[in-house]
GROMACS .gro file of C-alpha atoms in nm:
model
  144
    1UNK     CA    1  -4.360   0.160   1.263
    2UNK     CA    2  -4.514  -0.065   1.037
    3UNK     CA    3  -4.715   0.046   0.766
    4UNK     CA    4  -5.028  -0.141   0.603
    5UNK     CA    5  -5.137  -0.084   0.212
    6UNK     CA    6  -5.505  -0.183   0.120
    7UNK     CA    7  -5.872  -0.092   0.070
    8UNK     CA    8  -6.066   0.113   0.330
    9UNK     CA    9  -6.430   0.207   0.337
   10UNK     CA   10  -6.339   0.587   0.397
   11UNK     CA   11  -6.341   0.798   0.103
   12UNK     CA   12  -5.997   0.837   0.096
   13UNK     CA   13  -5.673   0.785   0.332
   14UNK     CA   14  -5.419   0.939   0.144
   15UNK     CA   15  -5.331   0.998  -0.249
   16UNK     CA   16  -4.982   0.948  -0.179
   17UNK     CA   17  -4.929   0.600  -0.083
   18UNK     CA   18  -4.592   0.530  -0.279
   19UNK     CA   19  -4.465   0.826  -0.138
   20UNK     CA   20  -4.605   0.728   0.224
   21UNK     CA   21  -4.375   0.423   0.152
   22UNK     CA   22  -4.104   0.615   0.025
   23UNK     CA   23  -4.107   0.816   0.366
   24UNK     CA   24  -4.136   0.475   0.574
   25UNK     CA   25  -3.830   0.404   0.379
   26UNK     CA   26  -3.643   0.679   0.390
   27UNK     CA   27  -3.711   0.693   0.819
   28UNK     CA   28  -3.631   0.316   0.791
   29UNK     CA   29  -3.253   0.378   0.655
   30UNK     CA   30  -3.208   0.714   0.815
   31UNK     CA   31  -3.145   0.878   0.500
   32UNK     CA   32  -3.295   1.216   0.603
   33UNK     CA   33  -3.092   1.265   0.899
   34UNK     CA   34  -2.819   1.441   0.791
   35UNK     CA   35  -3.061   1.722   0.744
   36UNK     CA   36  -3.033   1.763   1.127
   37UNK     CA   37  -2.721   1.908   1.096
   38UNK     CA   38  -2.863   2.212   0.950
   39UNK     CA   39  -2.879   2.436   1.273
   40UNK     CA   40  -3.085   2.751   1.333
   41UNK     CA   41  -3.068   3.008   1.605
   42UNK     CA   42  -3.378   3.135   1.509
   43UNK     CA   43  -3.716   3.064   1.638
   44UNK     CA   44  -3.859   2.729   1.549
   45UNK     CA   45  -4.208   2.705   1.666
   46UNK     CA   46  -4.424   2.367   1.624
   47UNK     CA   47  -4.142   2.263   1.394
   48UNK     CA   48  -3.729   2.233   1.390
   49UNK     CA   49  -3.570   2.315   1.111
   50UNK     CA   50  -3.455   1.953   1.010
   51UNK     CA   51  -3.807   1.849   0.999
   52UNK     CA   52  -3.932   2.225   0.812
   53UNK     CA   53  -3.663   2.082   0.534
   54UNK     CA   54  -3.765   1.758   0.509
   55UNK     CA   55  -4.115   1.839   0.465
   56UNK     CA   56  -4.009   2.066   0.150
   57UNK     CA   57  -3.834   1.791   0.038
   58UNK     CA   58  -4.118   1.585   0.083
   59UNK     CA   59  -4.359   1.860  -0.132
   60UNK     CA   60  -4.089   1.827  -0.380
   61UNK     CA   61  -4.172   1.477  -0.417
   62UNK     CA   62  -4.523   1.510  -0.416
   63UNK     CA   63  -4.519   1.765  -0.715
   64UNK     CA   64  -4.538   2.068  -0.578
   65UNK     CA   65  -4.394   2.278  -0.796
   66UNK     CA   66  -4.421   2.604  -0.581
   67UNK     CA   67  -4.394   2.592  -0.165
   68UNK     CA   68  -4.722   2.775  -0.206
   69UNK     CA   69  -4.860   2.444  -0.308
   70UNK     CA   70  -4.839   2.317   0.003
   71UNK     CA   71  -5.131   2.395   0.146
   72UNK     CA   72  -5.348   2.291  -0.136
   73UNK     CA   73  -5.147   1.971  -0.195
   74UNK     CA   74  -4.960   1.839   0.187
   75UNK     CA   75  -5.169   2.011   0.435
   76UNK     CA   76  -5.470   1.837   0.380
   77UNK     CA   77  -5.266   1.498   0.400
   78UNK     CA   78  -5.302   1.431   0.798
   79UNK     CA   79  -5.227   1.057   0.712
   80UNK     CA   80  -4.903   1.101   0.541
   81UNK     CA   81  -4.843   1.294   0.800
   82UNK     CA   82  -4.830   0.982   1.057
   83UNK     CA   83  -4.598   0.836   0.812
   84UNK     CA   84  -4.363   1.123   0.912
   85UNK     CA   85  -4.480   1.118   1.322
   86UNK     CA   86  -4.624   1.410   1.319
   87UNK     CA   87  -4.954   1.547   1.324
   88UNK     CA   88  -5.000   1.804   1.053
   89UNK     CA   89  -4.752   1.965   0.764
   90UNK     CA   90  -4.630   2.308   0.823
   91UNK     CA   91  -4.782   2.592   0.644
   92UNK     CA   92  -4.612   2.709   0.321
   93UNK     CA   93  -4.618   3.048   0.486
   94UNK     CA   94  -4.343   2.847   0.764
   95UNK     CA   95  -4.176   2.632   0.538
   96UNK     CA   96  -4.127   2.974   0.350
   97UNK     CA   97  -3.994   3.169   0.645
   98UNK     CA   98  -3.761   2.907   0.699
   99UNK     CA   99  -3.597   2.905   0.366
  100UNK     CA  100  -3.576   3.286   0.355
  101UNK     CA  101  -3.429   3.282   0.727
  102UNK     CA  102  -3.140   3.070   0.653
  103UNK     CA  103  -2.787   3.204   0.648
  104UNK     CA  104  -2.421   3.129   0.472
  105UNK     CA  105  -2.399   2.908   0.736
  106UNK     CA  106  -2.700   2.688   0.693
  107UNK     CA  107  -2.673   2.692   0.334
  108UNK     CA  108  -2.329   2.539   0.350
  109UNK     CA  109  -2.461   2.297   0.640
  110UNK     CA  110  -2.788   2.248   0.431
  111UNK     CA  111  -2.529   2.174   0.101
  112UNK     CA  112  -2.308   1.910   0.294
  113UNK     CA  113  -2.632   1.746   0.416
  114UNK     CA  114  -2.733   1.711   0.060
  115UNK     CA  115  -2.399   1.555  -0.060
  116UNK     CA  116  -2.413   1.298   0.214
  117UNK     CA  117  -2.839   1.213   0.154
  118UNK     CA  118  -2.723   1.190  -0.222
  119UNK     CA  119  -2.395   0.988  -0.144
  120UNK     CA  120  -2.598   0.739   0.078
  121UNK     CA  121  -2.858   0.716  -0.188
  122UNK     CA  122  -2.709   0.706  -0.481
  123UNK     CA  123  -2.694   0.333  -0.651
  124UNK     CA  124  -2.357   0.400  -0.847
  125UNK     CA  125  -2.183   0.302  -0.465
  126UNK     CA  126  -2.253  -0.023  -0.461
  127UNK     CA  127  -2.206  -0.136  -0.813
  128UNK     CA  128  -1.958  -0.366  -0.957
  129UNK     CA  129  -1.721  -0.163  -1.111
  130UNK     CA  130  -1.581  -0.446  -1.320
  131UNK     CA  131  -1.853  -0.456  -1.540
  132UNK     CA  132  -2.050  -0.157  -1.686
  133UNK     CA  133  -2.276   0.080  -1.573
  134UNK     CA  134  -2.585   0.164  -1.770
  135UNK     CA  135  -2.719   0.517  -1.731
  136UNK     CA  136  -3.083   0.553  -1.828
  137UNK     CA  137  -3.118   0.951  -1.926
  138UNK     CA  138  -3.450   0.907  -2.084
  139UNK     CA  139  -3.731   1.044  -1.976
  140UNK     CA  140  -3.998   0.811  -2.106
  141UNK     CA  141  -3.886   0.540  -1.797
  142UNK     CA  142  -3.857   0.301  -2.044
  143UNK     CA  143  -3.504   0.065  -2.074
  144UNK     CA  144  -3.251   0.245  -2.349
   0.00000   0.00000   0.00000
């Protein structure tokens, strides 16, 4: 999939574009599939579970601070959508179900998923452990 960042003559495409990239990344490197592992006997309906958690991590990203932002904030967002092949986000209402319907099980499938996204993310892997590592723990996003 390739995406393309620029000017249109609609009113708007999508206010997320860094985070459209972010997805095209993330899809790009696989990162999010570990989250299939996370298994559910339950009904699924228009969505599986994998992609019901990515698209709460996904609202987490987009500052939604509550899954009942979701609506107001992601559903709207049919192209960011397309970023993540699909045609529409869930409903918080679903994305809610889902969290409340998992078990011990998923939770522990759901936690080892999360180790191995953060492992695979996490910068600290490749570095040069000969030399030093700078953390940056302040908030402003400015260098220490």
């Amino acid at each position: 999939m390739r995406l393309q960042f620029g000017l249109t003559d609609e009113l708007t495409d999508t206010q997320y574009a860094p985070l459209a990239a972010l997805v095209a990344y993330y899809e790009a490197e696989k990162a999010l599939v570990p989250l299939q592992s996370v298994t559910s006997a339950g009904k699924t309906g228009d969505f599986t579970l994998s992609e019901k958690l990515s698209q709460v991590i996904l609202s987490i990203l987009a500052g939604c601070q509550y899954i009942s932002m979701v609506n107001t904030k992601l559903r709207p967002e049919r192209k960011l959508a397309q970023v993540e092949r699909i045609d529409r986000f869930a409903d918080q209402s679903t994305l809610s179900r889902a969290l409340n319907e998992l078990t011990r099980l998923n939770l522990s499938q759901l936690q080892t998923a999360g180790r191995k996204i953060s492992d695979y993310c996490r910068r600290s892997r490749q570095h040069d452990w000969r030399g030093f590592l700078q953390l940056d723990f302040d908030l402003s996003a400015l260098p220490c």
